[in-house]
Short mmCIF file of C-alpha atoms and ligand atoms in Angstrom, two decimals:
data_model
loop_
_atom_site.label_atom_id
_atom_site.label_comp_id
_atom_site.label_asym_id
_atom_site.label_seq_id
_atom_site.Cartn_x
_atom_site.Cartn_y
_atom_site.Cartn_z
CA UNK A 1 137.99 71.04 90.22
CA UNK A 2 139.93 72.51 92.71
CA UNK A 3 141.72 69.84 95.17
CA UNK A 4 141.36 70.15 98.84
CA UNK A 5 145.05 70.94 98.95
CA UNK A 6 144.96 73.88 97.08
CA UNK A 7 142.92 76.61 99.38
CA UNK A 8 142.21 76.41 103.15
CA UNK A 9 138.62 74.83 104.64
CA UNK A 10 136.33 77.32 105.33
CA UNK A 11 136.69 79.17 108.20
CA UNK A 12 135.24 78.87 111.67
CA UNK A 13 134.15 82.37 112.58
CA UNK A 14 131.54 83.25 110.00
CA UNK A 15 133.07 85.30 107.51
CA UNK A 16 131.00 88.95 107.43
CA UNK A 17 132.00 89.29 103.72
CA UNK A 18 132.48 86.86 100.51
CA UNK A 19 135.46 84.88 101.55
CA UNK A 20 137.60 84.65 98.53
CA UNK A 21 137.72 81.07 97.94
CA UNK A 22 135.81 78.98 95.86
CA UNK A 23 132.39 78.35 97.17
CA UNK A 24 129.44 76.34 96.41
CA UNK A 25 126.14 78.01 94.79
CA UNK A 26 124.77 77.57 98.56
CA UNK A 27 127.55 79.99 99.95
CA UNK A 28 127.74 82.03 96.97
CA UNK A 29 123.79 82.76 97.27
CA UNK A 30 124.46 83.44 101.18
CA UNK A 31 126.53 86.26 100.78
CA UNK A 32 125.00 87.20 97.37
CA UNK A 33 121.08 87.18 98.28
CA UNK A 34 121.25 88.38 101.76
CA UNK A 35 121.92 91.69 104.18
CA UNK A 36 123.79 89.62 106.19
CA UNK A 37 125.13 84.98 106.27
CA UNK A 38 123.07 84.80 109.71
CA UNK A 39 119.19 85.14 109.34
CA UNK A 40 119.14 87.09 113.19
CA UNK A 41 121.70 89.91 111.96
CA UNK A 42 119.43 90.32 108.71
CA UNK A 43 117.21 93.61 109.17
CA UNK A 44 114.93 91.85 106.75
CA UNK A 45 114.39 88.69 108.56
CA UNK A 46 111.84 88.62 111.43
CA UNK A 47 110.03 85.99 113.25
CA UNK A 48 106.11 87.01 114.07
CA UNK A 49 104.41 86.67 117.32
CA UNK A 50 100.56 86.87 117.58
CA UNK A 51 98.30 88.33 119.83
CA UNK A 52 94.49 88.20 120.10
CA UNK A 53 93.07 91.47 120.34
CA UNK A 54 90.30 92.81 122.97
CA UNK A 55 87.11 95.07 122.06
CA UNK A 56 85.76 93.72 118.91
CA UNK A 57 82.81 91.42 119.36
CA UNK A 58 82.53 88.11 116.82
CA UNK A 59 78.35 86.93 118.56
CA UNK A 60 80.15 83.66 119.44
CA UNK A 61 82.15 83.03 116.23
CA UNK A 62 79.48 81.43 114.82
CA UNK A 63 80.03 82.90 111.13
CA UNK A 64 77.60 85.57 111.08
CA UNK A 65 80.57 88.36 111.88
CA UNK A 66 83.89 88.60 109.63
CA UNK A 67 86.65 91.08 110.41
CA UNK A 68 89.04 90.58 107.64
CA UNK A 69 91.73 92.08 105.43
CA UNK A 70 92.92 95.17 107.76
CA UNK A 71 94.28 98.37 106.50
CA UNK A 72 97.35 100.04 107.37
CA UNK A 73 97.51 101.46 110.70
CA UNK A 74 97.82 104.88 110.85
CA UNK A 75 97.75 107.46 113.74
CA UNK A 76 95.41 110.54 114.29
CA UNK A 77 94.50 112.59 116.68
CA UNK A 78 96.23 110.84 119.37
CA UNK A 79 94.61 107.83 118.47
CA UNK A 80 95.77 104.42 115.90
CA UNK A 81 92.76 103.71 113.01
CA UNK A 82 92.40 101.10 111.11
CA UNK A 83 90.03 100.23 108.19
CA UNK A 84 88.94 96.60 107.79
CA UNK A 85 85.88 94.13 105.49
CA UNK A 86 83.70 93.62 107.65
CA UNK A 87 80.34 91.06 107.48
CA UNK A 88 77.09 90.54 109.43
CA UNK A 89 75.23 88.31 107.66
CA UNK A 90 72.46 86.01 109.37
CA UNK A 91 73.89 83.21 107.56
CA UNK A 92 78.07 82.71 107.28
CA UNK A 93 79.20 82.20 103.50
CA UNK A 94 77.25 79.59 101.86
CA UNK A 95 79.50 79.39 98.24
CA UNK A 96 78.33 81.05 95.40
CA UNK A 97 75.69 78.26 94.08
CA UNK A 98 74.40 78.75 97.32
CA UNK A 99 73.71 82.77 98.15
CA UNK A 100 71.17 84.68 98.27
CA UNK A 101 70.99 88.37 98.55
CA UNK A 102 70.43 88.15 102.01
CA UNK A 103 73.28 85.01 102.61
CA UNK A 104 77.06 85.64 101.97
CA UNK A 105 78.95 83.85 99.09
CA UNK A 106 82.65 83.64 100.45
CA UNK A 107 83.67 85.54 103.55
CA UNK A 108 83.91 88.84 102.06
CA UNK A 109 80.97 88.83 100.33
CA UNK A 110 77.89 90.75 101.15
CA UNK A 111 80.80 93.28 103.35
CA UNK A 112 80.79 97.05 104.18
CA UNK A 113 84.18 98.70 104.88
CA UNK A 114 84.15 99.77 108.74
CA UNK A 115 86.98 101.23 111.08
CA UNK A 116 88.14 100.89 114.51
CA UNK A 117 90.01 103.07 116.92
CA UNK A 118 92.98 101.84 119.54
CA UNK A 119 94.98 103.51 122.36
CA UNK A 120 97.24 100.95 122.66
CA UNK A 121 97.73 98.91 119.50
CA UNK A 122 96.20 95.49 121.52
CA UNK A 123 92.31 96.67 122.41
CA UNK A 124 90.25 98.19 119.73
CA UNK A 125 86.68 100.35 119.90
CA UNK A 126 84.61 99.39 116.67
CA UNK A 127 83.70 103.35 115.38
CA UNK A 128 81.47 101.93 112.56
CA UNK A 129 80.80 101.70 108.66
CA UNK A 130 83.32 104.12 107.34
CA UNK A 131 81.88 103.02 103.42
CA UNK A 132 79.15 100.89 102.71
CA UNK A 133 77.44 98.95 100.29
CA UNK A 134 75.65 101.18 98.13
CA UNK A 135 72.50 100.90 96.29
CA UNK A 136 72.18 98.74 93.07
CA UNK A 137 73.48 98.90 90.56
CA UNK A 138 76.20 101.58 91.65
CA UNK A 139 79.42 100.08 92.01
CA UNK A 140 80.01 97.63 94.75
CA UNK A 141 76.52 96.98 95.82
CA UNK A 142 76.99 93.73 96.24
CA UNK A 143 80.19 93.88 98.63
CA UNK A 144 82.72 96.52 99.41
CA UNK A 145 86.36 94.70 100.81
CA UNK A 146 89.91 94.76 101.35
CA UNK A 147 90.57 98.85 102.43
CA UNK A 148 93.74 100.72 102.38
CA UNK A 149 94.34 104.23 103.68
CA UNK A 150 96.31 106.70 102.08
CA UNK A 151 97.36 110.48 103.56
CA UNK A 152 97.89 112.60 100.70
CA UNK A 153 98.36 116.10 100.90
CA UNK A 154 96.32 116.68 104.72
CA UNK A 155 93.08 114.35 103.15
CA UNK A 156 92.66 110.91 103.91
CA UNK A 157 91.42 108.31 100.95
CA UNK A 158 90.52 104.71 101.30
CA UNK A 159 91.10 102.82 98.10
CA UNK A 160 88.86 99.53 98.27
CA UNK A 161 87.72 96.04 95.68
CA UNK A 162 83.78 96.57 94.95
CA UNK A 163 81.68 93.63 93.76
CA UNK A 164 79.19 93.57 91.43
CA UNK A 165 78.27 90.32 91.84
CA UNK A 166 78.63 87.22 94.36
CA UNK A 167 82.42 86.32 94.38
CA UNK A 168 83.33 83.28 93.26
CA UNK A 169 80.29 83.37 90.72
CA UNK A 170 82.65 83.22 87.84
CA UNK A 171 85.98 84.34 90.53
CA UNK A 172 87.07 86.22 92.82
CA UNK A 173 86.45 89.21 90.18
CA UNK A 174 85.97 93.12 90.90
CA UNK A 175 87.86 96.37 90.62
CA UNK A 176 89.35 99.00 93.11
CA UNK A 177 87.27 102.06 93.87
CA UNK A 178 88.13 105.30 96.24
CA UNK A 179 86.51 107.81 98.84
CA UNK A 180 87.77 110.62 100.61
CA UNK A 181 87.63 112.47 103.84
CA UNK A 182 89.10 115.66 105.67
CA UNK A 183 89.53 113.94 108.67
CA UNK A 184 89.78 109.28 109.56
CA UNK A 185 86.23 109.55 110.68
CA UNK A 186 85.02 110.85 107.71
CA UNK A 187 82.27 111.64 106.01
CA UNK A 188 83.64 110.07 103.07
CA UNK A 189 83.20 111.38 99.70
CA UNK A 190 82.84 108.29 97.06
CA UNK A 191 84.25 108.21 93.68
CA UNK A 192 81.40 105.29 92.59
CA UNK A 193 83.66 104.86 89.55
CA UNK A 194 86.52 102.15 88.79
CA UNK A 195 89.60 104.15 89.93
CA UNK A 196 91.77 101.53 88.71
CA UNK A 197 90.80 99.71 85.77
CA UNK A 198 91.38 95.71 85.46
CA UNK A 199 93.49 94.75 82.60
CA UNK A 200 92.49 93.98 79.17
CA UNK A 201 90.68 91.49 77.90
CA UNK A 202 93.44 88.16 78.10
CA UNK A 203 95.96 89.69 80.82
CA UNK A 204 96.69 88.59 83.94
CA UNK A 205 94.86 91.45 86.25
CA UNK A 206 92.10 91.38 83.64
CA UNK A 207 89.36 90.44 85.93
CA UNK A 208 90.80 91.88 89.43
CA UNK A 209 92.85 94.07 91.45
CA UNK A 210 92.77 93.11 95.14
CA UNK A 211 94.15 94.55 97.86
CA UNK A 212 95.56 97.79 97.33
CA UNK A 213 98.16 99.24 99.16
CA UNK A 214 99.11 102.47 99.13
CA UNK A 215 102.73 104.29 99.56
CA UNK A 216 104.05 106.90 98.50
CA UNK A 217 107.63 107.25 96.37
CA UNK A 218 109.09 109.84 94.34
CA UNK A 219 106.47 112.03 95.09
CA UNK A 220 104.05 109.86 93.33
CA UNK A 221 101.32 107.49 94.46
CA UNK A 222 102.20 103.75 94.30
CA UNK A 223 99.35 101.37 94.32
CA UNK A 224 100.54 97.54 94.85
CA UNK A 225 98.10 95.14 94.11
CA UNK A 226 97.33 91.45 93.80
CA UNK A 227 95.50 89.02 91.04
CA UNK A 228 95.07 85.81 90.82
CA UNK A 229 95.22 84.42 87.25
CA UNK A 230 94.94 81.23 85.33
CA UNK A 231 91.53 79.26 85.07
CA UNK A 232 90.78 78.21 88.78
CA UNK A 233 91.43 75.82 90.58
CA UNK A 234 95.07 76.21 88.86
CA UNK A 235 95.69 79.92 89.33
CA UNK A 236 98.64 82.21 90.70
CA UNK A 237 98.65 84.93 92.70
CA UNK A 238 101.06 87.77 91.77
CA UNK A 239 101.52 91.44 92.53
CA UNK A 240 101.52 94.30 89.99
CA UNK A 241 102.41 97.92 90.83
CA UNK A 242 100.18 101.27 89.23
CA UNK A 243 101.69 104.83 89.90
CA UNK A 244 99.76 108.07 89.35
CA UNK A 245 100.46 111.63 90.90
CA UNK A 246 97.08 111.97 91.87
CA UNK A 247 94.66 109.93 94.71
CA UNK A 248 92.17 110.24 91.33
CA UNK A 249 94.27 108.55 88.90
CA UNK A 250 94.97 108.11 86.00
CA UNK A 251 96.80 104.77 87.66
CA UNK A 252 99.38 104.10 85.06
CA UNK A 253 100.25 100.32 85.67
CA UNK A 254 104.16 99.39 85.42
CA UNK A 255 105.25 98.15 81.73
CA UNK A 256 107.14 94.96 83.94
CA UNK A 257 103.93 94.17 85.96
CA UNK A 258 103.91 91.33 87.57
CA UNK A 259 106.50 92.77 89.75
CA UNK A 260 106.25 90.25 92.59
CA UNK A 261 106.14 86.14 91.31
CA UNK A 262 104.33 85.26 94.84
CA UNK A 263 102.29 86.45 97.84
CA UNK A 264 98.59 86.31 98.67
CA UNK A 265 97.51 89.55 100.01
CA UNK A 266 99.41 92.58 99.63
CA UNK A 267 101.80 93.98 102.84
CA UNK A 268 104.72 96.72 101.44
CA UNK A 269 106.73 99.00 103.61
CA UNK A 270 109.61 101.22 102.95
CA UNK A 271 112.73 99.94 103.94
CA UNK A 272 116.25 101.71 103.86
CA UNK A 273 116.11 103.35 99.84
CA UNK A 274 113.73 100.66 98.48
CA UNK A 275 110.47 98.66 99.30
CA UNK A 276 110.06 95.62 101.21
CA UNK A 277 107.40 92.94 100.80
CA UNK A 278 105.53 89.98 102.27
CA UNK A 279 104.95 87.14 99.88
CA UNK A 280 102.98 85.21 102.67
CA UNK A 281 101.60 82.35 100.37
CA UNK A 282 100.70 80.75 96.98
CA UNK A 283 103.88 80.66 94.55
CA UNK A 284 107.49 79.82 94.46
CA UNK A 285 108.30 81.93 96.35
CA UNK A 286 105.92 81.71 99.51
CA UNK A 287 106.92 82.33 102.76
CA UNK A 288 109.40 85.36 101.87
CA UNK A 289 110.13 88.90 102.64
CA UNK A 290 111.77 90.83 99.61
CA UNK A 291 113.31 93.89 98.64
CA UNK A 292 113.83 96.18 96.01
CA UNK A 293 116.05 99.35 95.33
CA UNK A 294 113.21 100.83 92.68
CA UNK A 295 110.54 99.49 94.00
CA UNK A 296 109.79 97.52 91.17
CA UNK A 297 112.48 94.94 90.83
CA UNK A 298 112.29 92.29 93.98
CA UNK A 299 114.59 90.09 95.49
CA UNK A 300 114.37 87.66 98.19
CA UNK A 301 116.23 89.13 101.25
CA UNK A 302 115.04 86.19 103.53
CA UNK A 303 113.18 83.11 104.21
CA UNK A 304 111.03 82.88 107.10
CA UNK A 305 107.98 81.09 108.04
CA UNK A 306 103.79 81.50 109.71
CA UNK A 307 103.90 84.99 107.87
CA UNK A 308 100.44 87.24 109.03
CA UNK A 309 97.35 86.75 106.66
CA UNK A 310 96.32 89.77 105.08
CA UNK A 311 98.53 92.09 106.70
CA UNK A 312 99.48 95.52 107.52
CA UNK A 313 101.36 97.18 109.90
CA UNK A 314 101.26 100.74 111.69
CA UNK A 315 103.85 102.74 109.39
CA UNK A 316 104.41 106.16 109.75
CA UNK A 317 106.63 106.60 107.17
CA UNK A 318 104.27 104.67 104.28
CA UNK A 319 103.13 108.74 103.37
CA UNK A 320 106.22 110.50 103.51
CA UNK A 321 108.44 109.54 100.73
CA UNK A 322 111.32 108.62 102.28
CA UNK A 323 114.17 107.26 101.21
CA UNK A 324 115.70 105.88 104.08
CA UNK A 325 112.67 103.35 105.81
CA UNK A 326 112.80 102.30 109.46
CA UNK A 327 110.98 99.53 109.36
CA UNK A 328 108.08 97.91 110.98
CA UNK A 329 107.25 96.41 113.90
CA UNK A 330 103.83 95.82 114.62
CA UNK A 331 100.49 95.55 112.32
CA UNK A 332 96.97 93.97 112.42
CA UNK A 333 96.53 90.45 110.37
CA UNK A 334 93.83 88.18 109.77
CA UNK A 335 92.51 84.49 111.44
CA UNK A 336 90.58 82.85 108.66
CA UNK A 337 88.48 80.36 111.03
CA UNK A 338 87.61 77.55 108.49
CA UNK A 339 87.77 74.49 110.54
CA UNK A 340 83.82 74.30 110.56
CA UNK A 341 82.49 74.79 107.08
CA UNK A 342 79.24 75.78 108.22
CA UNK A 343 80.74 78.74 110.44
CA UNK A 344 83.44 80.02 108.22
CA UNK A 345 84.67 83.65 108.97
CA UNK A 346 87.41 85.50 109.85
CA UNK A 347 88.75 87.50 112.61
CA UNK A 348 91.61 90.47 113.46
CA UNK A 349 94.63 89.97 115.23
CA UNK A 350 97.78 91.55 116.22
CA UNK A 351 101.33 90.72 114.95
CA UNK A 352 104.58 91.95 115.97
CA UNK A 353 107.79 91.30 114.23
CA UNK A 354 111.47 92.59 113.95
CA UNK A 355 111.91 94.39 110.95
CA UNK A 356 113.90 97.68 111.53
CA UNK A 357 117.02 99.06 110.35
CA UNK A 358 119.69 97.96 113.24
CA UNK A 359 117.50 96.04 114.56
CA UNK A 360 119.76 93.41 115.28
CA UNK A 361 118.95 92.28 118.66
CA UNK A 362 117.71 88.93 118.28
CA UNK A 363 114.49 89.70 119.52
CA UNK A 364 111.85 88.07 116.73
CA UNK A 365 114.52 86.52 115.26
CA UNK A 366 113.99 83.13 115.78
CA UNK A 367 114.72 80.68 113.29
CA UNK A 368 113.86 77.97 114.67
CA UNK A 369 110.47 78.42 115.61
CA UNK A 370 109.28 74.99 117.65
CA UNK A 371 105.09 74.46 116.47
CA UNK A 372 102.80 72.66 118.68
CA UNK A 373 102.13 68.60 117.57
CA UNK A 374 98.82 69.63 117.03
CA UNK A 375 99.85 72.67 114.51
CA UNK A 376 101.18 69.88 112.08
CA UNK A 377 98.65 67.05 112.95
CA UNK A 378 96.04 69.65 111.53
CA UNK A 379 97.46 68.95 108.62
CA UNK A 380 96.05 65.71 108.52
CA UNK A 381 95.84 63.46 105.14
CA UNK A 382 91.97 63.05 104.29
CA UNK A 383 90.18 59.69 104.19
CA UNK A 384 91.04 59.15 100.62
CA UNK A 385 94.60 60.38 100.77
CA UNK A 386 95.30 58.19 103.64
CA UNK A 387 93.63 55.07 101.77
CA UNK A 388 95.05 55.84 98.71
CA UNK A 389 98.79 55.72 101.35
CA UNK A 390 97.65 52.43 102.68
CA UNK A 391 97.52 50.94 99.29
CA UNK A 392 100.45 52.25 97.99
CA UNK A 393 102.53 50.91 100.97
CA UNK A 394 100.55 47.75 100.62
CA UNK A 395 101.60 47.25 97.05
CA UNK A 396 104.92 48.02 97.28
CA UNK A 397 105.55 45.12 99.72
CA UNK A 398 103.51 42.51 97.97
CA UNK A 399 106.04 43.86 94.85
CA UNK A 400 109.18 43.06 97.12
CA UNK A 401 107.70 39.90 98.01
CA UNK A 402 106.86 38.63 94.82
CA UNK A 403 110.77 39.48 93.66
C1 AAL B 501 91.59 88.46 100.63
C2 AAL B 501 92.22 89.31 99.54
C3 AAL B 501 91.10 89.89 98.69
C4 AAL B 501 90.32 88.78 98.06
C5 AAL B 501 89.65 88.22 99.27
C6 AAL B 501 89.14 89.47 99.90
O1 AAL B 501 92.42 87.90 101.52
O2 AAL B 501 93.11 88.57 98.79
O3 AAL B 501 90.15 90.46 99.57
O4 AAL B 501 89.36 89.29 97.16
O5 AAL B 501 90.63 87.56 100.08
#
């Protein structure tokens, strides 16, 4: 152990590089696992800001109409599109011991695939279904979810989950099916066939592939994708990566899948040579954006925190294998509205962040992001939790007391 005699304190203006002096495993991992020691000069840190958007109509939120799980963003003639689940049900979600044919299970249950056009990025015309449920028992009759777009060669495919049954009946369970179209309004040519299969019997993407998203790399397709595994309610959610050099497959899925340990919902992006990608929620590793050289082999590049649901952003350069991404700056999200059980849905919204190459400025770089009281008090404990509290502290004095 070195004494504090033999090298010089650490210094006041923040070194740029590894000093080279002993450090701790805190310093070390600062100049090891980051672009940069300060979060605001780190291209890969961002703060988010959220905005409501105007045009798309929810009948008084009162669960009947979901907007969830956006696409990318993409532009076409002079117009942005986006792809989205969409339900209108006469009843919101009811569970799955409770639907019907006619009454949702979860929020994405009983859900066509529809689209919507913007000018501006903030107010959005509904264009309608883009795919929907088709008739029994083809392939996602029961529910078609979770879109993403992909621009291959001058076509346009949308690479979706289809349900075969309620979710949540035995999971959250289904597999990823594909149409194409000449042109974002389609008509839309379906491929009522599993496009990606779910893993064997025993693996961990053996009963679903959610959320695709689509980029492409080394002139091939790459399909991210999440599962949740383990018997619910103590399952993970991890990301696995399949590659094929055609929209129709064969999807070969990577020998090292899992590729990402974290993240609920799928959001990748190019970035500088590599990949970047939310892991929003649900594992270690929550509430991180990470990188990786290959694509395949992440790293944390930074900590950050109230990370978009279900999110993509507008990315031009998600189609055109490059190997020096931008970044990102703006994408739609989702608001799951669960406060009321008996109105449960979910609705669109804008977020805008500070994720580009050089983009230094502090702008949406905030790390210290001040919430509202009432943003932590909604966290409350519930009756029993907070009786189960009272007891504990009650015990623990009558313990002292007895000493
Ligand atoms: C979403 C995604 C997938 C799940 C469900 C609908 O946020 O993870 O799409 O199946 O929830």
């Amino acid at each position: 152990m070195p004494t504090k005699t033999e090298f010089k304190s650490f210094p006041w203006d923040i070194p740029q590089s590894k000093p080279d002096r002993p450090l701790s495993e805190a310093m070390e991992r600062m100049y090891d696992n980051y672009l940069s020691p300060r979060p605001e000069d780190n291209d890969l840190f961002t703060s988010f800001k959220y905005t409501k958007l105007e045009g798309l109509d929810y009948g008084g939120h009162d669960g009947c109409i979901s907007r969830r799980d956006p696409s990318k963003i993409i532009k076409a003639n002079g117009r942005y599109y986006v792809w989205y689940t969409k339900r209108h049900t006469e009843l919101p979600p009811r569970g799955a011991q409770h639907c019907s044919d006619t009454v949702p299970s979860t929020d994405w249950d009983l859900a066509d695939i529809f689209y919507a056009t913007s000018e501006d990025g903030f107010t959005w015309q509904e264009q309608g279904v883009a795919i929907n449920r088709p008739d029994k028992p083809t392939l996602g009759w029961r529910s078609v979810a979770t879109p993403d777009i992909l621009c291959w060669q001058g076509r346009y495919y949308l690479y979706y989950q289809t349900f075969n049954e309620p979710s949540m009946l035995k999971g959250d369970n289904c597999p990823v099916a594909m149409a194409s179209a000449d042109s974002p309004d389609g008509p839309w040519t379906r491929i009522d066939k599993e496009i990606i299969e779910n893993g064997e019997p025993g693996s961990w993407d053996q009963y679903s592939i959610h959320g695709p998203s689509l980029l492409v790399r080394d002139g091939k397709i790459f399909l991210y994708y999440k599962a949740a595994f383990g018997d619910r309610p103590e399952y993970l959610c991890v990301n696995g990566l399949a590659i094929a050099d055609n929209p129709l497959g064969p999807f070969e899925k990577h020998p090292l899948n899992p590729i990402l340990n974290s993240g609920h919902e799928t959001t990748y992006f190019p970035f500088k040579e590599g990949i970047a990608a939310f892991a929003i929620r649900n594992g270690n590793e929550t509430n991180t954006i990470q990188w990786s050289a290959d694509g395949v082999n992440f790293k944390i590049a930074s900590v950050t925190q109230m990370m978009p649901v279900g999110a993509k952003a507008y990315n031009p350069e998600a189609f055109i294998d490059t190997k020096n991404g931008k970044g990102i700056r703006w994408g739609l999200c989702h608001f799951a509205d669960k406060k009321d059980p008996t109105t449960k849905h979910s609705y669109l919204g804008r977020f805008d962040c500070n994720l580009v190459q050089g983009g230094s400025n502090t702008d949406m770089k905030e790390t210290d992001v001040i919430h509202a009281p009432e943003v932590f008090f909604a966290q409350s404990l519930s009756e029993e939790q907070q009786s189960q509290c009272r007891q504990r502290a009650i015990d623990e004095l009558s313990e002292v007391s007895s000493e």
